[in-house]
Short mmCIF file of C-alpha atoms and ligand atoms in Angstrom, two decimals:
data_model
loop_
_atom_site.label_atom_id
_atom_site.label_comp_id
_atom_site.label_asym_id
_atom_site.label_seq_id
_atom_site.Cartn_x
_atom_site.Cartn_y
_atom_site.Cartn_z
CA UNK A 1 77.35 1.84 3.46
CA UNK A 2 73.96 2.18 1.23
CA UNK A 3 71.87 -0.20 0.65
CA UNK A 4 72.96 -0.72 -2.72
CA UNK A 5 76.88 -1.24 -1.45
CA UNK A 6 75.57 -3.67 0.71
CA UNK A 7 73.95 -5.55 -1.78
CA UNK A 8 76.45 -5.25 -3.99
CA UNK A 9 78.73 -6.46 -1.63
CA UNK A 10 76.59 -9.66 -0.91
CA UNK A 11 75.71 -10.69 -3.92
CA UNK A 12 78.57 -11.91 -6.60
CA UNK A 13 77.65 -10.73 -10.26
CA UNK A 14 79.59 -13.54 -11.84
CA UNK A 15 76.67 -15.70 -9.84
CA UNK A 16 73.82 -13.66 -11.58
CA UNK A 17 75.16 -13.55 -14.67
CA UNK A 18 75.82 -17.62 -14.38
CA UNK A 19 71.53 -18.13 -14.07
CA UNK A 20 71.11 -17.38 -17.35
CA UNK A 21 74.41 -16.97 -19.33
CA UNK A 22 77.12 -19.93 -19.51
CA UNK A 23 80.49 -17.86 -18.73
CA UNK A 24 84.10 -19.28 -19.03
CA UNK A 25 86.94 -17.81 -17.29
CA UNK A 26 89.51 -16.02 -18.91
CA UNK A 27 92.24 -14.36 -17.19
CA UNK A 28 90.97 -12.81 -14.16
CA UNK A 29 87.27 -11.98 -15.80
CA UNK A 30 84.65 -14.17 -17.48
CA UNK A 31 82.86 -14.37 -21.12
CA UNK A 32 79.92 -15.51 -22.77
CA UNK A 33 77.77 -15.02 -25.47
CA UNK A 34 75.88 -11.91 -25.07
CA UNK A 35 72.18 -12.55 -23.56
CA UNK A 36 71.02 -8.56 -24.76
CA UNK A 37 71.88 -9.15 -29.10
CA UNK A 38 71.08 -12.20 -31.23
CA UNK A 39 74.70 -12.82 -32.42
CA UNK A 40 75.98 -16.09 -31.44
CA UNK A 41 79.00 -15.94 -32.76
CA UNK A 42 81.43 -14.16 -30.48
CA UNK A 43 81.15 -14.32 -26.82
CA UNK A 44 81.67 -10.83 -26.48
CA UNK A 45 79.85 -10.24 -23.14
CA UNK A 46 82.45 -9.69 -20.44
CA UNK A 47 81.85 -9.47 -16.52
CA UNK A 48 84.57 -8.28 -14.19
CA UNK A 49 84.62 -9.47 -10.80
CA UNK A 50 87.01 -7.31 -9.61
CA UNK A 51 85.03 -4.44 -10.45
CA UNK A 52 81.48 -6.38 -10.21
CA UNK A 53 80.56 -5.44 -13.54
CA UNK A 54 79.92 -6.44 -16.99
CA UNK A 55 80.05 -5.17 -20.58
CA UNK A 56 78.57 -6.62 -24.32
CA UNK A 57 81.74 -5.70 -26.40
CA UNK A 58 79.73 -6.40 -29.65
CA UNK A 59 76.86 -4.91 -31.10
CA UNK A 60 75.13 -3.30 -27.49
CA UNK A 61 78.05 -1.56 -26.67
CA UNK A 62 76.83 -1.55 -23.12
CA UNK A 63 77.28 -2.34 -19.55
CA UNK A 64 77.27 -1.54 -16.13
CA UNK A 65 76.71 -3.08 -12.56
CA UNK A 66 74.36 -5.80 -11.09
CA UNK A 67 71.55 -3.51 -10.99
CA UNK A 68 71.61 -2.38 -14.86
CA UNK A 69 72.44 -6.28 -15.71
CA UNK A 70 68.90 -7.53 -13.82
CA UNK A 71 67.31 -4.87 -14.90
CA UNK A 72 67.72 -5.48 -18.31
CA UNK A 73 67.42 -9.05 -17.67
CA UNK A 74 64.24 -8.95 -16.19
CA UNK A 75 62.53 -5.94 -17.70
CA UNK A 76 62.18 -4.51 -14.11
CA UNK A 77 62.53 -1.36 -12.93
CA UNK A 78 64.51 0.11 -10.58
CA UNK A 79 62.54 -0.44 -7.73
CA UNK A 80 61.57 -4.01 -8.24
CA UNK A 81 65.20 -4.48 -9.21
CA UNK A 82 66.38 -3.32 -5.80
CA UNK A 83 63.40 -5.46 -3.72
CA UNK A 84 64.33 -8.66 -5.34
CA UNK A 85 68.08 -8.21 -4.67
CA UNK A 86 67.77 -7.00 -1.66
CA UNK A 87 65.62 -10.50 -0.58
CA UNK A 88 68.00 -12.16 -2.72
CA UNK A 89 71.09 -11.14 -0.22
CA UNK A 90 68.95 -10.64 2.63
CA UNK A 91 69.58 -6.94 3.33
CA UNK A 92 66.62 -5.30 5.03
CA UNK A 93 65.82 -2.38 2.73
CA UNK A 94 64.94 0.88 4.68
CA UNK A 95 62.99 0.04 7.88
CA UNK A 96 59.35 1.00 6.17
CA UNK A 97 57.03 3.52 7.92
CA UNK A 98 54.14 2.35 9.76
CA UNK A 99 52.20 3.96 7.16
CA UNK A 100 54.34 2.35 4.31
CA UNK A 101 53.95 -1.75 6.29
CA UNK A 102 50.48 -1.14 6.35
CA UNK A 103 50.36 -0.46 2.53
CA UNK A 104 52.36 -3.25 1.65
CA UNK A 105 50.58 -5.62 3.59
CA UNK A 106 47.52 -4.34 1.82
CA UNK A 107 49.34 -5.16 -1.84
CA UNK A 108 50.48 -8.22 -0.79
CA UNK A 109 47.13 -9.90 0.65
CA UNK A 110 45.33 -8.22 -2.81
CA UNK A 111 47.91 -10.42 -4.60
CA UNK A 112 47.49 -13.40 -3.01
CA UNK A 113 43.60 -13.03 -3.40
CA UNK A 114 44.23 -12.02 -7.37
CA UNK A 115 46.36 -15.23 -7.44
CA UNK A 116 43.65 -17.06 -5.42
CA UNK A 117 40.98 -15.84 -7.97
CA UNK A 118 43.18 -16.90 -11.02
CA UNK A 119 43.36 -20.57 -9.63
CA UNK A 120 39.67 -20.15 -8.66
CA UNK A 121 38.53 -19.46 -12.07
CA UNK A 122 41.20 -21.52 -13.84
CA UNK A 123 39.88 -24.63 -11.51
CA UNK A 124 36.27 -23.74 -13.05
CA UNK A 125 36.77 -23.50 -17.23
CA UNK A 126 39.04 -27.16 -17.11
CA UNK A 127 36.80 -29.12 -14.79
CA UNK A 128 33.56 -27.23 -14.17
CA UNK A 129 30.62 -28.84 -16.49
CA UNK A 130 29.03 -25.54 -16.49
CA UNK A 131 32.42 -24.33 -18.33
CA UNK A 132 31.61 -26.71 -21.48
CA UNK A 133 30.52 -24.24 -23.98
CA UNK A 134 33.92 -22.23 -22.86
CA UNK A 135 36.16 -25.64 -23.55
CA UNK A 136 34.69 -26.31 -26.85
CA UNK A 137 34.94 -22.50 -27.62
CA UNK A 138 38.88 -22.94 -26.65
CA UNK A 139 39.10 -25.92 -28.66
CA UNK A 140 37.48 -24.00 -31.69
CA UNK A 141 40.28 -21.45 -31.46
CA UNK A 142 42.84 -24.14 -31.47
CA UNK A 143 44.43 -23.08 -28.12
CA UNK A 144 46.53 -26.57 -26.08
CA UNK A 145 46.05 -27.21 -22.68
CA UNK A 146 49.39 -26.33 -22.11
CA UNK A 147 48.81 -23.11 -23.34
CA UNK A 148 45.77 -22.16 -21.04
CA UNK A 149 47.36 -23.74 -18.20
CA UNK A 150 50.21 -21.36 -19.46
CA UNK A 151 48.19 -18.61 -19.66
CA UNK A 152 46.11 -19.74 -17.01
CA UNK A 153 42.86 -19.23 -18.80
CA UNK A 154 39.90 -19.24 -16.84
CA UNK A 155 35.87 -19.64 -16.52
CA UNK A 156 33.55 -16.99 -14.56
CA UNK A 157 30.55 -19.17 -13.65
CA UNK A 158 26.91 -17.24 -15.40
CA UNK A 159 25.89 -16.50 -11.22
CA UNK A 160 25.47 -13.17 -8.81
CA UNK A 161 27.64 -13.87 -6.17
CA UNK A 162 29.38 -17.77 -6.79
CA UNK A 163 33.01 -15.88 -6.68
CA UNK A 164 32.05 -13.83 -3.46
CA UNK A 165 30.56 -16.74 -1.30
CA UNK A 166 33.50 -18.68 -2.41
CA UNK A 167 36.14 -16.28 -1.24
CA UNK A 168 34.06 -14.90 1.60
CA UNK A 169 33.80 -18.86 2.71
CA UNK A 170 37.94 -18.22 2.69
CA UNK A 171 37.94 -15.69 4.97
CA UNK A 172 38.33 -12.34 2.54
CA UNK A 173 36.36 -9.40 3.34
CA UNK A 174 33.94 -7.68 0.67
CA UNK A 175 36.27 -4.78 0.96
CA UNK A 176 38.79 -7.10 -0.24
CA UNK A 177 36.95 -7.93 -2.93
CA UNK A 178 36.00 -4.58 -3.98
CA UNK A 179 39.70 -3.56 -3.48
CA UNK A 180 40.67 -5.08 -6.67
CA UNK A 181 37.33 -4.85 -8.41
CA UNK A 182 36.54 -9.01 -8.48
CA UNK A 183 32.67 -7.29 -7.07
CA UNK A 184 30.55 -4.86 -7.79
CA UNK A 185 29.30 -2.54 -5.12
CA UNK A 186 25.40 -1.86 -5.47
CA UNK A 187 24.18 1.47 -6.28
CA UNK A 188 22.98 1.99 -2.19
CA UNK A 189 26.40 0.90 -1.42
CA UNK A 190 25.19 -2.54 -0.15
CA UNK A 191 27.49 -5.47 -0.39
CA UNK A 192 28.19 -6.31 -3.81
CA UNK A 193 28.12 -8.98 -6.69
CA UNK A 194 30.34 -10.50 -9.20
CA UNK A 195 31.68 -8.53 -11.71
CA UNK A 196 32.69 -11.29 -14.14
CA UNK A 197 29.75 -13.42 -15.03
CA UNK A 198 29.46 -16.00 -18.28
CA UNK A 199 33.03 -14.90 -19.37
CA UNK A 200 35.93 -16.63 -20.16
CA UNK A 201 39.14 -14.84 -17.68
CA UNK A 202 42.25 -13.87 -18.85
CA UNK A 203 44.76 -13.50 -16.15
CA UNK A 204 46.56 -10.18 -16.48
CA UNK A 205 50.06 -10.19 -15.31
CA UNK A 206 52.96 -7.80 -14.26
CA UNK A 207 56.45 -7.91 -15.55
CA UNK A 208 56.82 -10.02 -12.29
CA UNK A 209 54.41 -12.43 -13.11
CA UNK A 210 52.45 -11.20 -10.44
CA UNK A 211 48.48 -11.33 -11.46
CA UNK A 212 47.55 -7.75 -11.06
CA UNK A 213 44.30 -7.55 -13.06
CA UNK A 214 41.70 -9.93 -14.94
CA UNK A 215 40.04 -9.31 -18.78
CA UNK A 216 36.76 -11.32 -19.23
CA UNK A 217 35.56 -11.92 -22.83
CA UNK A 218 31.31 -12.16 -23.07
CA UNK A 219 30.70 -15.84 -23.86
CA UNK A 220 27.14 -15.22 -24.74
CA UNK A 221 26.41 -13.36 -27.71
CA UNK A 222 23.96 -10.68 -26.30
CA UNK A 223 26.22 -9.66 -23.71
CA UNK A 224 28.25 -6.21 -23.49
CA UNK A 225 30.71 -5.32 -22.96
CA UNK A 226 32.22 -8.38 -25.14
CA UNK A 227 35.54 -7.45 -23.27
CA UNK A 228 35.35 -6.19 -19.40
CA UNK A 229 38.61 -5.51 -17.62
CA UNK A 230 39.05 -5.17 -13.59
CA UNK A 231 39.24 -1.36 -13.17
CA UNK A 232 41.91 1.07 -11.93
CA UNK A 233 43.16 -0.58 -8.45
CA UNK A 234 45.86 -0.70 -6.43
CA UNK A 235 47.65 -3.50 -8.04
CA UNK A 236 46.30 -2.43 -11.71
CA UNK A 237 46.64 0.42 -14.10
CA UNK A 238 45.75 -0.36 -17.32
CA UNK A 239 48.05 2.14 -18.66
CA UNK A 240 50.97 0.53 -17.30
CA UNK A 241 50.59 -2.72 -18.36
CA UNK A 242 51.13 -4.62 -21.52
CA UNK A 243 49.64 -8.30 -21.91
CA UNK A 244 52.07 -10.73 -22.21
CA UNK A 245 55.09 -9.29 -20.64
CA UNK A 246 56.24 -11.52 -18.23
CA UNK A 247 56.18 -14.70 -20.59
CA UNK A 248 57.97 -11.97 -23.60
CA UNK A 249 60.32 -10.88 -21.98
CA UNK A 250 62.80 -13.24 -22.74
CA UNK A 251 62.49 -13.52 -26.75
CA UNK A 252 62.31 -9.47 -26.92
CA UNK A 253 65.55 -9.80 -25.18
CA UNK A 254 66.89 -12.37 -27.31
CA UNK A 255 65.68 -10.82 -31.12
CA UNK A 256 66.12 -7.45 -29.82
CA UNK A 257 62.48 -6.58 -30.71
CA UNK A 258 58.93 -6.38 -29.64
CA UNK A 259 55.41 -6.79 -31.20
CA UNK A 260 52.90 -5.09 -30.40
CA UNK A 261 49.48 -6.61 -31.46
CA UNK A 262 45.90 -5.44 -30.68
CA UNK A 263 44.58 -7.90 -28.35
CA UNK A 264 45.07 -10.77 -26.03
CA UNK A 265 43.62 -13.58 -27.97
CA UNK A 266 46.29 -12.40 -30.79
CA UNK A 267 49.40 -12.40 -27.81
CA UNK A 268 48.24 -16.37 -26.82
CA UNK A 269 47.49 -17.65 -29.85
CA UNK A 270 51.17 -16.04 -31.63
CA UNK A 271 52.77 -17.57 -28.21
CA UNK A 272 51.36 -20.97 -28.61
CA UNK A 273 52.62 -20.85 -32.81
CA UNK A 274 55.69 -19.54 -31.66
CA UNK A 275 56.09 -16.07 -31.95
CA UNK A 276 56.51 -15.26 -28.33
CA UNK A 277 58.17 -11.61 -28.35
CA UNK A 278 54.33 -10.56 -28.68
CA UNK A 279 52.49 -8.38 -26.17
CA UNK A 280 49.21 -6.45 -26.37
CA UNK A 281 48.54 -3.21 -25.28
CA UNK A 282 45.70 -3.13 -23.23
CA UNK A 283 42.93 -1.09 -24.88
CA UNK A 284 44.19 2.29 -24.41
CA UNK A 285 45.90 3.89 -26.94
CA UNK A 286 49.50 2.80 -26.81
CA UNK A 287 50.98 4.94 -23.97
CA UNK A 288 54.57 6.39 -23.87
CA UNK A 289 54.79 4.64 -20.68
CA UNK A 290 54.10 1.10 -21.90
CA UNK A 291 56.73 1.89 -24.21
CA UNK A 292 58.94 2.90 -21.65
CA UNK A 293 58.06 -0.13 -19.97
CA UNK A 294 59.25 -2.59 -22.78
CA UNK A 295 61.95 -0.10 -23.72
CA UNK A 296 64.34 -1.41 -20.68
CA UNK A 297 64.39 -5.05 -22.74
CA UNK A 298 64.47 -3.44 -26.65
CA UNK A 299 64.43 -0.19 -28.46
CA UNK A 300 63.10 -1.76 -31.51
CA UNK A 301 59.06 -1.78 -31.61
CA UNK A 302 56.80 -3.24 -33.94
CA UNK A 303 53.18 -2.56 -34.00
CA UNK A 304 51.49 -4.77 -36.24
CA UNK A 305 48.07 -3.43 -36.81
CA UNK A 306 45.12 -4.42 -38.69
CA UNK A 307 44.56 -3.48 -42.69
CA UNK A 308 41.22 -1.39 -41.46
CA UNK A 309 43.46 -0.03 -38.38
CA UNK A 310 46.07 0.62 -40.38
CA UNK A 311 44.66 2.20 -43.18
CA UNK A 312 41.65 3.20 -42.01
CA UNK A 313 40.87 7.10 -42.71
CA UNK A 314 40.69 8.12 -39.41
CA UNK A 315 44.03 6.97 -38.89
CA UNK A 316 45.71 8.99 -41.95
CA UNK A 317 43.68 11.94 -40.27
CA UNK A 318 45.53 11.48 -37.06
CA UNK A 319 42.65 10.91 -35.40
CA UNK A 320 42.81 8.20 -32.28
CA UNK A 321 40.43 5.41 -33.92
CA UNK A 322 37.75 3.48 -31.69
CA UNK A 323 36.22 0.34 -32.94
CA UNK A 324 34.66 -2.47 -31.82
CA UNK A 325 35.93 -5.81 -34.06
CA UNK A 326 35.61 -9.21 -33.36
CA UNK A 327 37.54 -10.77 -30.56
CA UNK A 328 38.91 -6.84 -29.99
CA UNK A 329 38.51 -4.83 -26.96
CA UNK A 330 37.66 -0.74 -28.29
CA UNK A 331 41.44 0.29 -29.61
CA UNK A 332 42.64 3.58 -30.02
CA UNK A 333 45.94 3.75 -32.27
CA UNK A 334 47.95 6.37 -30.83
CA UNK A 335 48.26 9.18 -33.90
CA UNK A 336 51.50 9.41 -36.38
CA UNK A 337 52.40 12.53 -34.91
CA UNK A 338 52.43 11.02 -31.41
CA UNK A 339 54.13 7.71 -32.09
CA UNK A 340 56.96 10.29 -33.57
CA UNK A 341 57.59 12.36 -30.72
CA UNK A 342 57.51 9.06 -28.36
CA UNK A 343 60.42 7.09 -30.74
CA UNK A 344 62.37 10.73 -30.21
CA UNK A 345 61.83 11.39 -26.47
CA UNK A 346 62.50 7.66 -26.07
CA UNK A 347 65.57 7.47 -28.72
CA UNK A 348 63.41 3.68 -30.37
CA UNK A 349 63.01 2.64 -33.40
CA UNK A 350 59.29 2.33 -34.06
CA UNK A 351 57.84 0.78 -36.89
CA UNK A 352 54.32 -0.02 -38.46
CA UNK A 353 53.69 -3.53 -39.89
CA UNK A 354 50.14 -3.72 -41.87
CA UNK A 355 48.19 -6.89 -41.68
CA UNK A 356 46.90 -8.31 -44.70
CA UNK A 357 43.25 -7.46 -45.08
CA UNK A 358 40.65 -9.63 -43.56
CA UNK A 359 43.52 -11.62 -41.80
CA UNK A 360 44.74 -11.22 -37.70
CA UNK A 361 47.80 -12.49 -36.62
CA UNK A 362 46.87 -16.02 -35.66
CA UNK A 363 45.68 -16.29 -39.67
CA UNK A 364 48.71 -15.39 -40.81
CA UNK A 365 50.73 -17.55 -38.10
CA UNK A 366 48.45 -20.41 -39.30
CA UNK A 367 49.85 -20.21 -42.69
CA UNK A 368 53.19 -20.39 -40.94
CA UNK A 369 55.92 -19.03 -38.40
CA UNK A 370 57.85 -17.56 -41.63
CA UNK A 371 54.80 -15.54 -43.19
CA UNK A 372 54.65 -13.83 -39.86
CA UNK A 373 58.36 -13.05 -39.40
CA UNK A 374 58.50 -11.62 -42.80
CA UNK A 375 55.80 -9.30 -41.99
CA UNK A 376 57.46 -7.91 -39.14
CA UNK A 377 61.01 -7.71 -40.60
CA UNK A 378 59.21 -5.69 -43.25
CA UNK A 379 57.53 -3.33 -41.33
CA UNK A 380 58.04 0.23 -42.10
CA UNK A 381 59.03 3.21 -39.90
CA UNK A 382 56.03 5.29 -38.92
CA UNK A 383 57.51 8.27 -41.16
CA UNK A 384 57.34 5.90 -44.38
CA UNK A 385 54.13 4.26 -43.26
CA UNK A 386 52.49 8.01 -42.88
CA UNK A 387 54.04 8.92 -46.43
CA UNK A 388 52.62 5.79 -47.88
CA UNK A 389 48.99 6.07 -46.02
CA UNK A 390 48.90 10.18 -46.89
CA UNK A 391 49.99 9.86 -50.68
CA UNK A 392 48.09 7.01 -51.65
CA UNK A 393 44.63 8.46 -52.93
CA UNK A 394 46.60 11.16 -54.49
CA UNK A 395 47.15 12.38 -57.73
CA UNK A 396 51.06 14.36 -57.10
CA UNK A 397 51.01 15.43 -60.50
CA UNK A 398 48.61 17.97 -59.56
CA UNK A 399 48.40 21.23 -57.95
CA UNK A 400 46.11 20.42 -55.63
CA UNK A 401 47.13 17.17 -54.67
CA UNK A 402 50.80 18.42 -53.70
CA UNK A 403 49.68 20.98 -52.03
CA UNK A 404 47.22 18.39 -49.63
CA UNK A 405 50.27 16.15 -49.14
CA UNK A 406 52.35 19.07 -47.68
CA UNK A 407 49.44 20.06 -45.59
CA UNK A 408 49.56 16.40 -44.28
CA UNK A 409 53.27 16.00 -44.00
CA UNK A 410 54.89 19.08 -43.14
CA UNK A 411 53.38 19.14 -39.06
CA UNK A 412 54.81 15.36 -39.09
CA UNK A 413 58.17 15.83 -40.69
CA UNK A 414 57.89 19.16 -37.81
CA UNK A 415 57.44 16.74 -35.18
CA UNK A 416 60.82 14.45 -36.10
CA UNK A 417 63.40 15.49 -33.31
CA UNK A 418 66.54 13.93 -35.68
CA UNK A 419 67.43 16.85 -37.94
CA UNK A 420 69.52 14.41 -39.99
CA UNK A 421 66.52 12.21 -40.27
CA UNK A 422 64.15 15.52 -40.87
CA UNK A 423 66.19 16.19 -43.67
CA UNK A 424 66.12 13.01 -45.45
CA UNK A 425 62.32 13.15 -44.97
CA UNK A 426 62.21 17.00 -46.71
CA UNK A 427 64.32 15.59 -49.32
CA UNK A 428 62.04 12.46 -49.89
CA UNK A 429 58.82 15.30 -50.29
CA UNK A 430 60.71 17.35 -52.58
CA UNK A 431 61.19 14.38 -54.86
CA UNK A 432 57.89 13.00 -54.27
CA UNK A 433 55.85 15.72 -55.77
CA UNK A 434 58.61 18.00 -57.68
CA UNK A 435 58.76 20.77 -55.41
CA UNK A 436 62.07 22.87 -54.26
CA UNK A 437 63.06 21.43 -51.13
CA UNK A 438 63.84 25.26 -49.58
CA UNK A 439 59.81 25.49 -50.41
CA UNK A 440 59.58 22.74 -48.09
CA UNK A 441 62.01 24.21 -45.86
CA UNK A 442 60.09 27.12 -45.92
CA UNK A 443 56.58 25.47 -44.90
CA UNK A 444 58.59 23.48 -42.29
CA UNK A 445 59.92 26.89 -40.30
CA UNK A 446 56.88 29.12 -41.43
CA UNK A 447 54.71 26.73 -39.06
CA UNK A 448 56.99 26.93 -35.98
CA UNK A 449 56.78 30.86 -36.14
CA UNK A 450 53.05 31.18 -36.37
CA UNK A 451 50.86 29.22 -34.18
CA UNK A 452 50.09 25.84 -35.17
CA UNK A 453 47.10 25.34 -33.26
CA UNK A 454 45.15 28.28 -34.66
CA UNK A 455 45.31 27.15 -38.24
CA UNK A 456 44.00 23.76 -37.58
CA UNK A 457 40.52 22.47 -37.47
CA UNK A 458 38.13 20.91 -34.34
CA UNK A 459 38.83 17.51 -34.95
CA UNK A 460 35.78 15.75 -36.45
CA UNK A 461 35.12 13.54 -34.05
CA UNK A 462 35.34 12.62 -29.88
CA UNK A 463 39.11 11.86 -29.17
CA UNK A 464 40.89 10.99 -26.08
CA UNK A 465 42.23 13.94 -24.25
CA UNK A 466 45.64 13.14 -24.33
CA UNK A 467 45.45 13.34 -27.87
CA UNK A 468 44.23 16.11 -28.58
CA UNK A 469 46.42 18.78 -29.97
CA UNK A 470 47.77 15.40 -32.73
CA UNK A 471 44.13 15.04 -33.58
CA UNK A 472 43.27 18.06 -35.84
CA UNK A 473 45.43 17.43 -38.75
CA UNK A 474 43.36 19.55 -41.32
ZN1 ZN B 1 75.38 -7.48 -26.54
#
């Protein structure tokens, strides 16, 4: 028997489903209301116990075993999915090499010091008096105790080495410490110091909850970077990992969407007003897998980006943007032309929701849940958001003008993998600026058969390398 048979066989699906989904028997099988769509009305989720398996009869249109059921549930993947139910019915997964023990050990004493650190720091901003500044700053920004208990918000005290004595005192090892980047080693490779100093910490969790990674906003207004994030270790990768997550996961589930905002502050603050299927991404540009990531709980993304983000130049340009804003870490917005090919390769629904200028999402949730909600709802596909953004300064009635809005839209409407949806996009140029749509058609194939990259320019400024060949929209 696998290992899966034999978890399957241990655990009963009608007991899973029963944590978080009240069932009532009918027949031989069970039903419920659906925990993967927002429609209360019909309990159309069925699970089988004959067959151990479950289906949403209404508007998902999905199912599958134990293993697809957590893992939708959970926003795990198939990995973590098979750990936890393994522990869960006690079946010893594959006896691990010695090689493979000694790495988990590794992981799982780097957690417990992460977790250590979070406490350690949390301990410091609600009861240290050197952490005053920080409460009042807190209190400024309207945040609750519950949420930065929630959130576990925390204070790095403005000293060299106060987090290393204290955890050395506990018996971790500087290596430990290095391991996942809580000190700094010294240029002649000497023991090293603290690497958060005079910030307020922000816990960064997986999916799992687990805390993986730290940010640490400059409380001082001299000091730079004003956001510093632990760097690549085992237990983080930045591009990975979306702030939020594991306290998300549940609303994306249940409204069947996800909203993407720019920074922490923005994910806590919309959590605390209420809007809590809100993540950040986590100052790289928005990476296909992130999306991935948050694409086992939804298909339906929302980025809601700031009015200069959003219509900045650079953006229209398809050039990744880097900025440095108040409260922001440096943000580069993936380009048009890549958030395209990522919504085909991962068959999503990604729109663009604009910000009012001047205001960030905790403005607008001020003025009320509502104002936000109707934001997102009318967000706009990134086609219609790049037709909008490329068309706007332009005068379509003239030569000229048509002819620069072709140049801008053909390589997108190129880069759409549904030819249905392709077509409705030619057709919406045509219209636009009175040209034959076979013109269009024309541009659209005449592009595929030369080579793209030699007609384009060197983009005009530095851009990440990954996206590159988006950035040079002429
Ligand atoms: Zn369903």
């Amino acid at each position: 028997m696998s290992v899966i048979d034999e978890i399957k066989s241990k655990l009963d699906i009608v007991d899973l489903v029963s944590d978080t989904v009240t069932l009532r028997k009918s027949g031989k099988n069970y039903t419920g209301f659906c925990p993967f769509h927002s429609n209360t009305k019909t309990p159309s989720f069925v699970v089988f116990p004959d067959t151990q398996t479950w289906r949403c009869f209404g508007a998902c249109a999905d199912g599958g075993d134990i293993f697809s059921f957590f893992i939708k549930r959970e926003g795990y993947d198939f990995k973590q999915a098979l750990e936890t139910l393994a522990q869960q019915a006690g079946v010893q997964l594959q006896a691990p090499s010695p090689e493979k023990e000694k790495q988990d050990k590794q992981r799982k004493k780097l957690l417990e010091l992460n977790a250590a650190a979070a406490t350690y720091f949390h301990r410091l901003l609600t009861t240290s008096p050197a952490a005053e500044k920080t409460r009042t700053y807190l209190a400024q920004r309207q945040l609750t105790a519950e949420t930065i208990a929630a959130f576990q918000l925390g204070y790095a005290l403005d000293e060299w080495e106060a987090l290393k004595s204290h955890f050395i005192e506990r018996g971790y090892s500087n290596e430990d410490l290095l391991a996942v980047g809580l000190i700094v080693e010294r240029d002649d490779g000497s023991p090293g110091y603290d690497r958060f100093r005079n910030r307020l910490i922000i816990p960064i969790r997986d999916v799992r909850g687990q805390v993986i990674g730290f940010g640490a906003r400059a409380l001082a207004v001299d000091q730079v970077p004003k956001y510093l994030n632990s760097p690549q270790t085992l237990l983080f990768d930045k591009s990975a990992t979306l702030y939020g997550l594991d306290l998300a996961k549940k609303q994306i589930r249940q409204v069947d969407r996800v909203v993407i905002v720019e920074g922490y502050m923005d994910v806590i603050q919309a959590h605390q007003r209420g809007a809590q299927n809100v993540v950040a991404q986590m100052g790289t540009a928005l990476t296909e897998q992130q999306l991935r990531i948050l694409k086992r709980t939804t298909g339906n993304f929302v980025l809601a980006l700031d009015a200069d983000t959003a219509g900045g130049a650079a953006t229209l340009r398809g050039l990744n943007i880097a900025r440095e804003a108040l409260d922001r870490e440096t943000v580069p917005v993936p380009t048009a032309r890549g958030l395209i090919r990522y919504e085909g390769r991962l068959d999503a629904d990604i729109r663009i929701a604009a910000l009012p200028v001047g205001k960030d999402p905790d403005d607008i949730l001020k003025e009320g849940l509502d104002v936000w909600q109707k934001i997102i709802a009318d967000a706009v596909p990134i086609i219609d958001f790049y037709f909008q953004a490329v068309t706007a300064g332009l005068d379509l009635n003239t030569a000229k003008d048509k002819s620069i809005a072709v140049r801008e839209l053909i390589p997108v409407l190129r880069d759409i993998g549904n030819k249905v949806e392709q077509e409705h996009y030619v057709q919406k140029l045509a219209r636009l600026i009175h040209v034959d749509e076979r013109t269009l058609i024309a541009e659209l194939k005449s592009g595929q058969k030369s080579h793209p990259i030699r007609r384009r320019k060197q983009p005009v400024s530095p851009v990440l390398p990954e996206a590159k060949e988006d950035a040079a929209i002429p």
